[in-house]
Structure formats: C-alpha cells, structure tokens
Short mmCIF file of C-alpha atoms in Angstrom, two decimals:
data_model
loop_
_atom_site.label_atom_id
_atom_site.label_comp_id
_atom_site.label_asym_id
_atom_site.label_seq_id
_atom_site.Cartn_x
_atom_site.Cartn_y
_atom_site.Cartn_z
CA MET A 1 -35.70 -13.70 15.12
CA SER A 2 -34.51 -11.08 17.54
CA GLU A 3 -31.30 -9.04 16.75
CA LYS A 4 -29.41 -11.22 19.26
CA ASP A 5 -30.71 -14.39 17.59
CA ILE A 6 -29.59 -13.03 14.23
CA ARG A 7 -26.10 -12.22 15.69
CA ASP A 8 -25.78 -15.72 17.13
CA PHE A 9 -26.96 -17.36 14.02
CA ILE A 10 -24.47 -15.44 11.91
CA GLU A 11 -21.72 -16.29 14.40
CA THR A 12 -22.53 -20.02 14.37
CA VAL A 13 -23.01 -20.37 10.64
CA SER A 14 -19.94 -18.20 9.90
CA LYS A 15 -17.68 -20.47 12.16
CA GLN A 16 -18.98 -23.64 10.47
CA VAL A 17 -18.76 -22.40 6.91
CA THR A 18 -15.27 -20.94 7.38
CA GLU A 19 -14.05 -24.33 8.64
CA ARG A 20 -15.47 -25.90 5.51
CA VAL A 21 -13.74 -23.35 3.22
CA LEU A 22 -10.43 -23.97 5.00
CA LYS A 23 -10.67 -27.59 4.62
CA GLU A 24 -11.31 -27.24 0.94
CA LEU A 25 -8.28 -24.96 0.65
CA ARG A 26 -6.08 -27.51 2.43
CA ASP A 27 -7.21 -30.20 0.22
CA LEU A 28 -6.56 -28.04 -2.89
CA SER A 29 -3.01 -27.42 -1.75
CA ALA A 30 -2.06 -31.11 -1.59
CA ALA A 31 1.57 -30.82 -2.38
CA PRO A 32 3.71 -28.13 -0.79
CA THR A 33 6.45 -27.32 -3.14
CA GLU A 34 9.04 -24.97 -1.53
CA SER A 35 9.47 -24.31 2.07
CA ALA A 36 12.33 -22.66 3.79
CA CYS A 37 11.27 -23.27 7.39
CA GLY A 38 9.42 -26.52 6.82
CA ASP A 39 6.04 -25.39 8.14
CA ASP A 40 2.87 -24.67 6.25
CA ALA A 41 0.83 -21.47 6.48
CA PHE A 42 -1.93 -22.97 8.49
CA GLU A 43 0.48 -23.29 11.45
CA CYS A 44 2.20 -19.98 10.56
CA ASP A 45 0.81 -17.76 13.22
CA GLY A 46 3.80 -15.93 14.33
CA PRO A 47 5.82 -16.13 17.48
CA LYS A 48 6.27 -19.99 17.64
CA PHE A 49 8.26 -19.96 14.44
CA GLU A 50 11.97 -19.57 14.32
CA CYS A 51 11.71 -17.85 10.99
CA GLY A 52 10.24 -14.78 12.53
CA ASP A 53 7.19 -12.75 12.28
CA TYR A 54 4.67 -12.26 9.52
CA ALA A 55 6.63 -9.56 7.77
CA LYS A 56 9.49 -11.85 7.07
CA PHE A 57 7.71 -14.76 5.38
CA ASN A 58 4.96 -15.56 2.91
CA CYS A 59 2.10 -17.39 4.63
CA GLY A 60 -0.02 -17.04 1.59
CA ASN A 61 2.02 -19.04 -0.87
CA THR A 62 -0.38 -22.08 -1.22
CA PHE A 63 0.38 -22.92 2.30
CA THR A 64 4.03 -23.09 1.93
CA CYS A 65 6.36 -20.71 3.73
CA ASN A 66 9.06 -19.41 1.42
CA ASN A 67 10.45 -16.60 3.35
CA GLU A 68 13.74 -17.15 1.60
CA PHE A 69 14.12 -18.02 -2.08
CA VAL A 70 15.02 -21.64 -2.31
CA GLY A 71 15.31 -22.07 -6.02
CA MET B 1 -29.25 -26.17 10.49
CA ASP B 2 -26.59 -28.70 9.26
CA GLU B 3 -28.17 -28.95 5.94
CA ARG B 4 -28.39 -25.19 5.54
CA VAL B 5 -24.74 -24.83 6.66
CA THR B 6 -23.80 -27.51 4.13
CA ALA B 7 -25.57 -25.78 1.26
CA ILE B 8 -24.22 -22.33 2.28
CA GLY B 9 -20.73 -23.83 2.58
CA ARG B 10 -20.96 -25.38 -0.83
CA ALA B 11 -21.87 -22.05 -2.52
CA VAL B 12 -19.48 -19.90 -0.44
CA THR B 13 -16.52 -22.32 -0.98
CA GLY B 14 -17.01 -22.46 -4.70
CA GLU B 15 -17.20 -18.75 -5.14
CA LEU B 16 -14.63 -17.66 -2.63
CA LEU B 17 -12.08 -20.04 -4.05
CA SER B 18 -12.70 -19.00 -7.59
CA GLN B 19 -10.60 -16.41 -9.41
CA SER B 20 -13.38 -13.75 -9.41
CA PRO B 21 -15.99 -14.37 -6.78
CA ASP B 22 -19.53 -13.32 -7.61
CA VAL B 23 -20.52 -11.63 -4.27
CA PRO B 24 -24.11 -10.66 -5.11
CA LYS B 25 -24.73 -14.23 -6.18
CA VAL B 26 -23.33 -15.63 -2.75
CA VAL B 27 -25.32 -13.15 -0.83
CA GLU B 28 -28.47 -14.06 -2.63
CA HIS B 29 -27.83 -17.73 -1.96
CA ILE B 30 -27.34 -17.09 1.68
CA ARG B 31 -30.50 -15.05 1.81
CA SER B 32 -32.54 -17.81 0.15
CA GLU B 33 -31.10 -20.47 2.32
CA THR B 34 -31.40 -18.78 5.57
CA GLY B 35 -34.33 -16.32 5.30
CA LEU B 36 -31.96 -13.47 6.52
CA SER B 37 -32.41 -10.08 5.04
CA ALA B 38 -29.96 -9.08 2.23
CA SER B 39 -28.12 -6.84 4.65
CA ASP B 40 -27.73 -9.68 7.25
CA SER B 41 -26.85 -12.19 4.54
CA GLU B 42 -23.92 -9.69 3.48
CA LYS B 43 -22.90 -9.46 7.16
CA LEU B 44 -22.73 -13.25 7.31
CA LEU B 45 -20.49 -13.39 4.22
CA ALA B 46 -18.36 -10.55 5.56
CA SER B 47 -17.95 -12.57 8.73
CA ILE B 48 -16.78 -15.70 6.92
CA VAL B 49 -14.48 -13.63 4.72
CA GLU B 50 -12.93 -12.02 7.82
CA ARG B 51 -12.33 -15.35 9.51
CA LEU B 52 -10.71 -16.83 6.36
CA ASN B 53 -8.39 -13.90 6.03
CA SER B 54 -7.60 -14.15 9.73
CA ALA B 55 -6.80 -17.89 9.34
CA ILE B 56 -4.65 -17.57 6.27
CA PHE B 57 -3.02 -14.21 6.08
CA PRO B 58 -1.09 -11.74 8.10
CA PRO B 59 -2.95 -9.03 9.85
CA ILE B 60 -3.45 -5.68 8.02
CA GLY B 61 -1.68 -2.91 10.01
CA LYS B 62 -1.63 -0.06 7.34
CA MET B 63 -4.20 1.42 5.20
CA GLU B 64 -4.25 4.26 2.54
CA LEU B 65 -7.46 6.19 2.04
CA LEU B 66 -7.85 7.69 -1.44
CA LEU B 67 -10.14 10.41 -0.28
CA ILE B 68 -10.65 12.02 -3.59
CA GLU B 69 -9.82 11.24 -7.24
CA GLY B 70 -9.31 14.80 -8.29
CA CYS B 71 -6.26 17.05 -8.12
CA ASN B 72 -5.65 20.81 -8.41
CA LEU B 73 -2.30 20.25 -10.24
CA ALA B 74 -1.51 18.52 -13.52
CA CYS B 75 1.95 16.91 -12.90
CA HIS B 76 3.17 15.43 -16.01
CA TYR B 77 3.97 12.00 -14.58
CA CYS B 78 1.11 11.57 -12.15
CA PHE B 79 -1.09 8.50 -11.96
CA GLU B 80 -4.03 10.66 -10.88
CA GLY B 81 -4.47 11.29 -14.53
CA ASN B 82 -5.56 7.65 -15.01
CA MET B 83 -8.32 8.22 -12.45
CA LEU B 84 -9.59 11.30 -14.09
CA ARG B 85 -9.31 10.38 -17.73
CA SER B 86 -11.65 7.45 -17.70
CA SER B 87 -13.36 7.44 -14.37
CA ILE B 88 -17.12 7.20 -14.56
CA ARG B 89 -17.45 9.92 -12.19
CA PRO B 90 -14.50 12.33 -12.21
CA ASN B 91 -13.49 14.10 -9.02
CA ARG B 92 -15.24 11.36 -6.97
CA ARG B 93 -14.92 11.93 -3.22
CA MET B 94 -14.99 9.24 -0.53
CA THR B 95 -18.17 9.46 1.43
CA CYS B 96 -18.33 9.46 5.37
CA ASP B 97 -19.95 6.00 5.19
CA THR B 98 -17.15 4.53 3.02
CA ILE B 99 -14.49 6.21 5.28
CA GLU B 100 -16.13 4.65 8.30
CA LYS B 101 -16.48 1.22 6.80
CA ALA B 102 -12.85 1.34 5.69
CA ILE B 103 -11.50 2.24 9.17
CA ASP B 104 -13.74 -0.41 10.74
CA LEU B 105 -12.23 -2.89 8.42
CA LEU B 106 -8.67 -1.80 9.30
CA ILE B 107 -9.48 -2.32 13.03
CA ARG B 108 -11.06 -5.75 12.47
CA TYR B 109 -8.36 -7.03 10.00
CA SER B 110 -5.45 -5.74 12.31
CA GLY B 111 -5.68 -8.78 14.62
CA LYS B 112 -3.27 -8.39 17.49
CA GLU B 113 -1.51 -5.44 15.95
CA GLU B 114 -1.60 -2.60 18.25
CA ASP B 115 0.08 0.19 16.13
CA LEU B 116 -1.73 1.02 13.07
CA GLN B 117 -1.16 3.46 10.40
CA LEU B 118 -3.69 5.42 8.29
CA THR B 119 -2.45 7.44 5.30
CA LEU B 120 -4.71 10.11 3.75
CA PHE B 121 -4.07 10.19 0.00
CA GLY B 122 -5.63 11.17 -3.26
CA GLY B 123 -5.79 12.77 -5.77
CA GLU B 124 -5.08 15.67 -3.60
CA PRO B 125 -6.52 15.05 -0.07
CA THR B 126 -6.76 18.75 0.81
CA LEU B 127 -9.47 19.16 -1.79
CA HIS B 128 -11.56 17.02 0.57
CA VAL B 129 -11.05 18.74 4.03
CA ASP B 130 -14.27 17.26 5.40
CA GLY B 131 -13.03 13.82 4.41
CA ILE B 132 -9.72 14.40 6.18
CA ARG B 133 -11.51 15.61 9.42
CA HIS B 134 -13.92 12.76 9.47
CA ALA B 135 -11.28 10.15 8.83
CA VAL B 136 -9.05 11.42 11.43
CA GLU B 137 -11.77 11.90 14.10
CA TYR B 138 -13.53 8.62 13.41
CA ALA B 139 -10.26 6.68 13.57
CA GLU B 140 -9.26 8.37 16.82
CA GLU B 141 -12.54 7.26 18.30
CA CYS B 142 -12.28 3.66 17.00
CA ALA B 143 -8.64 3.36 18.28
CA SER B 144 -9.52 4.53 21.61
CA ARG B 145 -12.45 2.04 21.78
CA SER B 146 -10.28 -0.94 20.71
CA ASP B 147 -7.08 -0.14 22.62
CA LYS B 148 -5.04 0.46 19.50
CA LYS B 149 -2.91 3.37 18.31
CA ILE B 150 -3.33 4.92 14.91
CA MET B 151 -0.55 6.97 13.36
CA PHE B 152 -1.72 9.36 10.57
CA ASN B 153 0.13 10.35 7.47
CA MET B 154 -0.85 12.49 4.62
CA THR B 155 0.74 12.98 1.23
CA THR B 156 -0.05 16.42 -0.28
CA ASN B 157 1.30 18.84 -2.94
CA GLY B 158 1.02 21.50 -0.25
CA VAL B 159 -0.44 24.23 -2.55
CA LEU B 160 -3.70 24.57 -0.55
CA LEU B 161 -2.32 24.37 2.89
CA ASN B 162 -3.37 27.27 5.07
CA ASP B 163 -2.97 28.16 8.74
CA GLU B 164 -6.15 26.56 9.89
CA MET B 165 -5.34 23.25 8.18
CA ALA B 166 -1.78 23.24 9.33
CA ASP B 167 -3.01 23.87 12.86
CA TYR B 168 -5.60 21.04 12.64
CA LEU B 169 -3.07 18.57 11.31
CA ALA B 170 -0.52 19.36 13.98
CA ARG B 171 -3.23 19.06 16.70
CA HIS B 172 -4.10 15.49 15.56
CA ASP B 173 -0.57 14.47 14.88
CA VAL B 174 -1.04 13.95 11.20
CA ARG B 175 2.41 13.75 9.61
CA VAL B 176 2.54 15.53 6.37
CA LEU B 177 4.64 14.35 3.34
CA LEU B 178 4.96 17.13 0.85
CA SER B 179 5.60 16.39 -2.89
CA ILE B 180 8.58 18.45 -3.97
CA ASP B 181 10.89 17.24 -6.84
CA GLY B 182 13.83 19.58 -6.32
CA ILE B 183 14.96 23.09 -6.51
CA GLU B 184 12.65 25.51 -8.27
CA SER B 185 13.91 24.93 -11.94
CA ALA B 186 13.60 21.15 -11.40
CA HIS B 187 10.31 21.15 -9.56
CA ASP B 188 8.54 23.53 -11.92
CA LYS B 189 9.46 21.44 -15.00
CA HIS B 190 6.82 18.81 -14.23
CA ARG B 191 4.90 19.84 -11.14
CA VAL B 192 2.54 22.35 -12.66
CA ASP B 193 -0.95 23.55 -12.13
CA ARG B 194 -3.77 23.19 -14.54
CA LYS B 195 -2.68 26.31 -16.42
CA GLY B 196 0.80 24.93 -16.76
CA ARG B 197 2.41 27.27 -14.21
CA GLY B 198 5.18 26.09 -11.86
CA THR B 199 4.18 25.44 -8.27
CA PHE B 200 7.37 25.67 -6.39
CA SER B 201 6.83 29.06 -4.64
CA ARG B 202 3.24 28.05 -3.51
CA VAL B 203 4.49 24.73 -2.18
CA MET B 204 7.24 26.45 -0.23
CA ASP B 205 4.73 28.84 1.33
CA GLY B 206 2.80 25.70 2.47
CA MET B 207 6.04 24.24 3.77
CA LYS B 208 6.78 27.29 5.94
CA LEU B 209 3.27 27.13 7.35
CA LEU B 210 3.78 23.53 8.28
CA LYS B 211 7.28 24.07 9.75
CA LYS B 212 5.83 26.40 12.32
CA LYS B 213 3.51 23.68 13.57
CA GLN B 214 5.37 20.56 12.79
CA PRO B 215 9.17 21.15 12.74
CA TRP B 216 10.06 17.83 11.07
CA ILE B 217 9.45 18.17 7.38
CA GLY B 218 9.38 15.15 5.06
CA ILE B 219 9.16 15.39 1.36
CA LYS B 220 8.70 12.89 -1.55
CA MET B 221 10.91 13.62 -4.60
CA THR B 222 10.04 12.07 -7.97
CA ILE B 223 12.78 12.31 -10.33
CA MET B 224 12.05 12.41 -13.99
CA PRO B 225 14.91 11.60 -16.46
CA ASP B 226 15.36 15.25 -17.47
CA ILE B 227 15.97 16.46 -14.00
CA ALA B 228 18.11 13.47 -12.80
CA ASP B 229 21.23 15.67 -13.01
CA THR B 230 19.70 18.04 -10.37
CA LEU B 231 19.10 15.49 -7.72
CA TYR B 232 22.22 16.10 -5.62
CA ASP B 233 22.02 19.89 -5.72
CA SER B 234 18.24 19.88 -5.10
CA ALA B 235 18.40 17.63 -1.98
CA ARG B 236 21.15 19.81 -0.43
CA GLU B 237 19.31 23.04 -1.17
CA LEU B 238 15.98 21.68 0.16
CA HIS B 239 17.65 20.54 3.28
CA ARG B 240 19.09 24.11 3.75
CA LEU B 241 15.48 25.40 3.29
CA GLY B 242 14.27 23.29 6.12
CA VAL B 243 13.48 19.75 4.74
CA ASN B 244 14.43 16.91 7.14
CA GLN B 245 13.38 13.75 5.63
CA PHE B 246 13.64 12.68 1.92
CA LEU B 247 11.76 9.86 0.12
CA ILE B 248 13.40 9.74 -3.26
CA GLY B 249 12.21 7.74 -6.16
CA HIS B 250 12.63 7.80 -9.96
CA ALA B 251 9.56 8.21 -11.96
CA THR B 252 8.11 5.01 -13.45
CA GLY B 253 6.00 4.47 -16.49
CA VAL B 254 8.27 6.84 -18.43
CA SER B 255 11.22 6.09 -20.73
CA TRP B 256 14.80 6.06 -19.16
CA SER B 257 17.83 6.02 -21.45
CA ARG B 258 20.90 4.25 -20.24
CA GLN B 259 22.57 7.63 -20.02
CA ASP B 260 19.69 9.00 -17.90
CA MET B 261 19.91 6.00 -15.65
CA GLU B 262 23.63 6.40 -15.13
CA THR B 263 23.19 10.12 -14.43
CA TYR B 264 20.58 9.28 -11.74
CA ALA B 265 22.84 6.61 -10.26
CA GLU B 266 25.76 9.06 -10.18
CA GLN B 267 23.65 11.70 -8.51
CA THR B 268 22.51 9.25 -5.94
CA ARG B 269 26.06 8.20 -5.26
CA LEU B 270 27.09 11.79 -4.66
CA LEU B 271 24.10 12.29 -2.37
CA TYR B 272 24.91 9.17 -0.46
CA GLU B 273 28.47 10.32 0.09
CA TRP B 274 27.29 13.72 1.30
CA TYR B 275 24.78 12.14 3.53
CA LYS B 276 27.10 9.64 5.23
CA GLY B 277 28.71 12.37 7.23
CA ARG B 278 25.50 14.00 8.24
CA ARG B 279 23.04 11.35 8.89
CA GLY B 280 21.12 11.43 12.11
CA GLY B 281 19.89 14.51 13.91
CA GLU B 282 18.04 16.76 11.46
CA LEU B 283 18.49 14.74 8.32
CA LYS B 284 17.27 11.52 7.08
CA ILE B 285 17.18 9.98 3.64
CA THR B 286 14.93 7.00 3.49
CA GLY B 287 16.73 4.02 2.04
CA PHE B 288 20.22 5.09 2.79
CA ASP B 289 20.30 3.84 6.34
CA GLU B 290 18.58 0.55 5.97
CA GLU B 291 20.80 -2.46 5.97
CA ARG B 292 20.07 -4.54 2.86
CA ARG B 293 20.13 -8.16 3.42
CA PRO B 294 20.07 -10.93 0.75
CA GLY B 295 16.86 -12.88 0.44
CA GLY B 296 13.64 -11.55 2.06
CA TYR B 297 10.21 -12.14 0.64
CA PHE B 298 9.17 -11.55 -2.91
CA GLY B 299 6.85 -8.63 -3.67
CA CYS B 300 6.19 -6.17 -1.00
CA SER B 301 3.76 -5.38 1.90
CA ALA B 302 0.92 -4.54 -0.53
CA GLY B 303 -1.92 -6.90 0.14
CA ARG B 304 0.18 -8.64 2.76
CA SER B 305 0.04 -6.14 5.63
CA ARG B 306 -1.41 -3.01 4.00
CA VAL B 307 -4.27 -2.14 1.78
CA SER B 308 -5.50 0.88 -0.11
CA VAL B 309 -9.16 2.02 -0.27
CA ALA B 310 -10.50 3.78 -3.39
CA PRO B 311 -13.39 6.42 -3.16
CA ASN B 312 -15.82 3.76 -4.35
CA GLY B 313 -14.78 1.41 -1.50
CA ASP B 314 -12.78 -0.99 -3.63
CA ILE B 315 -9.70 -2.39 -1.88
CA THR B 316 -6.32 -3.15 -3.48
CA GLY B 317 -2.85 -3.73 -2.15
CA CYS B 318 -1.61 -0.01 -2.54
CA SER B 319 -2.64 3.29 -3.92
CA ARG B 320 -0.65 2.91 -7.04
CA ILE B 321 -2.34 -0.31 -7.84
CA SER B 322 -5.68 1.30 -7.27
CA THR B 323 -5.02 3.87 -9.99
CA LEU B 324 -3.51 1.65 -12.70
CA ASP B 325 -6.60 1.68 -14.80
CA GLY B 326 -9.49 4.15 -14.64
CA LYS B 327 -11.93 1.73 -16.13
CA GLU B 328 -11.80 -1.04 -13.65
CA THR B 329 -9.89 -1.88 -10.45
CA ARG B 330 -6.76 -3.93 -11.28
CA GLY B 331 -5.63 -6.41 -8.55
CA ARG B 332 -8.78 -5.82 -6.45
CA LEU B 333 -8.76 -7.66 -3.18
CA GLY B 334 -12.36 -6.80 -2.01
CA ASN B 335 -14.41 -3.92 -0.80
CA VAL B 336 -15.26 -2.19 2.41
CA HIS B 337 -18.64 -3.92 2.52
CA VAL B 338 -17.65 -7.54 2.47
CA GLY B 339 -13.91 -7.34 3.15
CA LEU B 340 -11.07 -8.96 1.32
CA PHE B 341 -13.05 -11.67 -0.55
CA GLU B 342 -10.68 -12.10 -3.41
CA ILE B 343 -8.89 -15.06 -1.51
CA GLN B 344 -7.05 -16.28 -4.66
CA GLY B 345 -5.92 -12.76 -5.41
CA ARG B 346 -4.57 -12.15 -1.94
CA LEU B 347 -2.85 -15.61 -2.06
CA GLU B 348 -1.20 -14.65 -5.39
CA MET B 349 -0.18 -11.25 -3.96
CA THR B 350 1.29 -12.56 -0.72
CA GLY B 351 2.66 -15.85 -1.98
CA CYS B 352 3.93 -14.38 -5.31
CA ARG B 353 3.94 -17.74 -6.95
CA SER B 354 3.80 -16.27 -10.40
CA LEU B 355 6.26 -13.51 -9.63
CA ILE B 356 8.76 -16.05 -8.27
CA ARG B 357 8.29 -18.24 -11.35
CA ASN B 358 8.69 -15.22 -13.74
CA CYS B 359 11.88 -14.00 -11.95
CA THR B 360 13.26 -17.56 -12.01
CA GLU B 361 12.65 -17.84 -15.73
CA LEU B 362 14.46 -14.60 -16.27
CA GLY B 363 17.38 -15.69 -14.14
CA ILE B 364 17.07 -12.72 -11.81
CA ALA B 365 15.30 -14.39 -8.80
CA GLU B 366 18.39 -14.57 -6.64
CA LYS B 367 19.12 -10.76 -6.87
CA TYR B 368 15.74 -9.32 -7.35
CA ARG B 369 12.59 -9.85 -5.26
CA GLY B 370 10.20 -8.92 -8.16
CA GLY B 371 9.95 -5.18 -7.68
CA CYS B 372 6.76 -3.09 -7.32
CA PHE B 373 3.60 -4.67 -8.52
CA ALA B 374 2.31 -1.48 -10.08
CA THR B 375 5.53 -0.74 -11.98
CA ASN B 376 5.44 -4.29 -13.21
CA TYR B 377 1.93 -3.67 -14.57
CA GLU B 378 2.95 -0.38 -16.20
CA ALA B 379 5.86 -2.18 -17.99
CA ASN B 380 4.20 -5.49 -18.90
CA GLY B 381 0.48 -5.24 -18.30
CA ASP B 382 0.88 -7.86 -15.45
CA LEU B 383 1.37 -7.24 -11.80
CA PHE B 384 3.61 -10.27 -11.48
CA ALA B 385 5.78 -9.94 -14.60
CA PRO B 386 8.90 -8.15 -13.35
CA SER B 387 9.97 -4.88 -15.11
CA LEU B 388 13.46 -5.36 -16.42
CA LEU B 389 14.08 -1.51 -16.32
CA GLU B 390 13.30 -1.63 -12.58
CA TYR B 391 15.65 -4.62 -12.18
CA GLU B 392 18.48 -2.54 -13.84
CA PHE B 393 17.66 0.53 -11.60
CA SER B 394 17.73 -1.81 -8.58
CA ALA B 395 21.15 -3.26 -9.56
CA LEU B 396 22.64 0.31 -10.16
CA LEU B 397 21.45 1.65 -6.70
CA GLU B 398 22.27 -1.58 -4.83
CA ASP B 399 25.95 -1.00 -5.92
CA ILE B 400 25.84 2.42 -4.33
CA THR B 401 24.39 1.63 -0.96
CA SER B 402 25.23 -2.00 -0.39
CA ARG B 403 27.62 -2.85 2.32
CA LYS B 404 26.51 -6.32 3.47
CA ARG B 405 26.98 -7.84 0.17
CA GLY B 406 30.43 -6.45 -0.52
CA GLY B 407 29.34 -3.57 -2.77
CA LYS B 408 32.25 -1.29 -3.75
CA GLU B 409 32.70 1.80 -1.61
CA ARG B 410 33.92 4.46 -4.03
CA ASP B 411 35.94 7.52 -3.43
#
C-alpha cells in the first residue's frame, strides 16, 4: 500500500471502530442516575446547553451531566 | 474489510473499556488483522483513542511538561523527592522526541480551543535549558501552523536564573512563577540546597534579574506549619521587594495541628483584610478575588481540561499526581504515543463517581467538592477518598473569604 492508502485505511477503520466502541459504552451506561440538566454526555458538546460550557459540568460521569450536586 | 473492522473493533473495545488496557496487545492484534506495520498499527490505535476522547470528554487546553525529574535544591516538603528516591533513572530528562509528541498531542486534543497553556515544570526546569528552548520553539511553530495561541508558564526555584535565560524567557513571553515561601527566615527554614544552606538570597538575585525583563513578578508560597505565623509579614515584605502576584498554599502531606491550622487561618484573615484595600494595580493574591459560588463540579480540571506529561511520556491529570509514587505512575491516563487510552480512568477523574459517593457517605458533599486528587492520595492512598484535613482547611478559609454564602466579615 502507498502512504496515502495507509492513511486512508487508518482513517476509515478508525472511524468505524470508534463508532463501535462508543456504541458499547452507551450500552454499558444503561441507566443514567443523576443529572442536573437532563442531558447525557453524548449530546454534551457545549454551546447548545443551557448549563454552560465544558468547564462547568461533568460530561464524563457515565454519560450523565452532574454539574451541580443533586444528592 | 467489514470482518477485519469487526475483529479489530472487538479487541479494541474490550481493552479500551477495561480498567487497565493492554496497549501492546491491541497494537499486535491490529497488526496481525491488518498487515500494517507495528508503527502504523499504533497510529491506528492512537487515532481511535483520539476520536473517543473527542466524543466523550472536554478538550484539553492546558499541559504541564515535567522536563526533568531532578532538582538542585532539597526542600523539605517537595514531592520531587518521590521522583528521585525510587525512580529507575534518577535525573531523567524529557527528550526532544517526547516534548514534540506531547505538544502535538496538546494541539490535537484541544479541539476548538484556541487559547492553550503550556507550563514548563520539573523537578527544576532550569536544569534542562535545552528542553525549555525546544519546548517553547516547537510549541510556537505548532501554534502558528494550527492557528492557535500558546501561553507559556514556568515554575522555578529561581536559583539558576541568569541574564541570558531571563532574556530568553522574556523574549518568548514565558511567564515565570518563582517559588518563595516568605521572608528570609521563613523561606530558608525549608527551601534549602543539597548542603542544607538557605536559598533566599540566591532566589532574590534571580528575581531581580527577572524584574528587569518581566516587571510583573508572581510567586508561589508553600506554607509549612512552623512558618504559618509568618505569612502576613512575609507577603507584605515580599510585595515591598517587588512581588506582584501571590499563589499561597499550605503544605500537604505533612502533619498540621489544630493550633497550626488556626494560626494559618488567622494569618490568612489578616492578609485578606490588608489586601482588600490594595487589590488591583500592582498586587494580586490569587484566590482572594474569585467569587465563590455554591455547587460547581467535583474534583478539579485535572484530567478534564488539563494534563501533565512525565519525562518518560506518561500522562496524568496534573504534575502532583505524576509524582505521587516513584515506582509507578498513579492515575495514569495514557502516554504521548497512543494518547489518553485509559478511558475508564478519565471517566472516573472527570465524572468523579467514587469521589461523590465518598463525600456523600462522609456527609460533606454539599460543602466540599472533593479537594485535590493528589492530596487525597497522600492522606488515604486513594485519589478519590477525600482528605478530611483538607476539608477542615477548606472550611476555615471559606469562612474568611466567603461573601456569597453569608460568611462573616470580621473586624
């Protein structure tokens, strides 16, 4: 394979495998437990949220957004 | 192609979602499935890891580079001792290759962030001048190629600063933070060289050099229990000598009696009162101006929007975490070759599920966001088990500076 072929191959496989891992992660996080803003992290990409930018909330908490402690 | 993707996907998913991914095993699996070289297989894994991080986590905007593990001083409280005592290769320096890979990673993981920060740290970074120059110049080049801005900081003990270095740092706009713990008698109690001699006069020489090139001088004061009673006088005197900005913190990982803590709190209160009438202009005390608000997220920005890179290329959430244990990297999130592949580790650090649970069980969750991961580890051997001593400190200091929450303003 040429260098370009290798780059294209890596790009294609990388995209497909990433989707698979993300799907698996979603399946693993079946039950959101605590969420202050009501959205999950897969949709937490910033400006569209009323709860503010990344610095203000935890996107990583098993796909729940708990920017404020909710008990 | 589909079958290969399925096979790779299965292997990668299993490993990356495990608690401690076996990177060499995944790279080998990719290599055998695809026929790619080992190097290209690693690139493919790095690409997957980067996409995953981008999909799940906030962008990384700040990075600390631990350019060297050695130091010319032997301060009594310093975590650098952890690096030296049990490191396999004492005085290990970061290579140019690792520096470049780290900066490349910062650019790639920064997403849409335009303003980035690179902090040059150690050990003592001025022992690795070539590393400083390479990091600064390579980062400038990368920033200009990617339309981003990189702001440089460096934390140093100041003892080795000379004219040439001060000039270089000023020319490249590297903001220097000097470690000075107080007036001479306080500073020299713990900030000593390897022969046990105090370093205050040498640091002040370094500060004078810097002041000529960079008029705004910032210092980091670490307060040990036995110098807690000097804080107020020290800060005023250092301001008179030319210091503009203060980052003040109590020493952690050491024993604080109730009396020492109260002395520290009282000195902080005196300083706060003195500062209230002088803030702005030529003086800033970090932490005294910020409005505290209830709530906020648990943990801190470590692993969330900033990372630290050790000389061997291991990545953690911050430099203090990097140096918790000289034998192995605690709280590792990845390395400069493959990226932040410890997905579960980063989930835990950003989501703080264990930290929230532990704070809740202790009944402190509503007032305390869990503190510093490294301090928690020093106290309890667990990044996510809150240090009760830190909680007490936090409550004492909160009372002094809180306004929003109805804290008492004293005479």
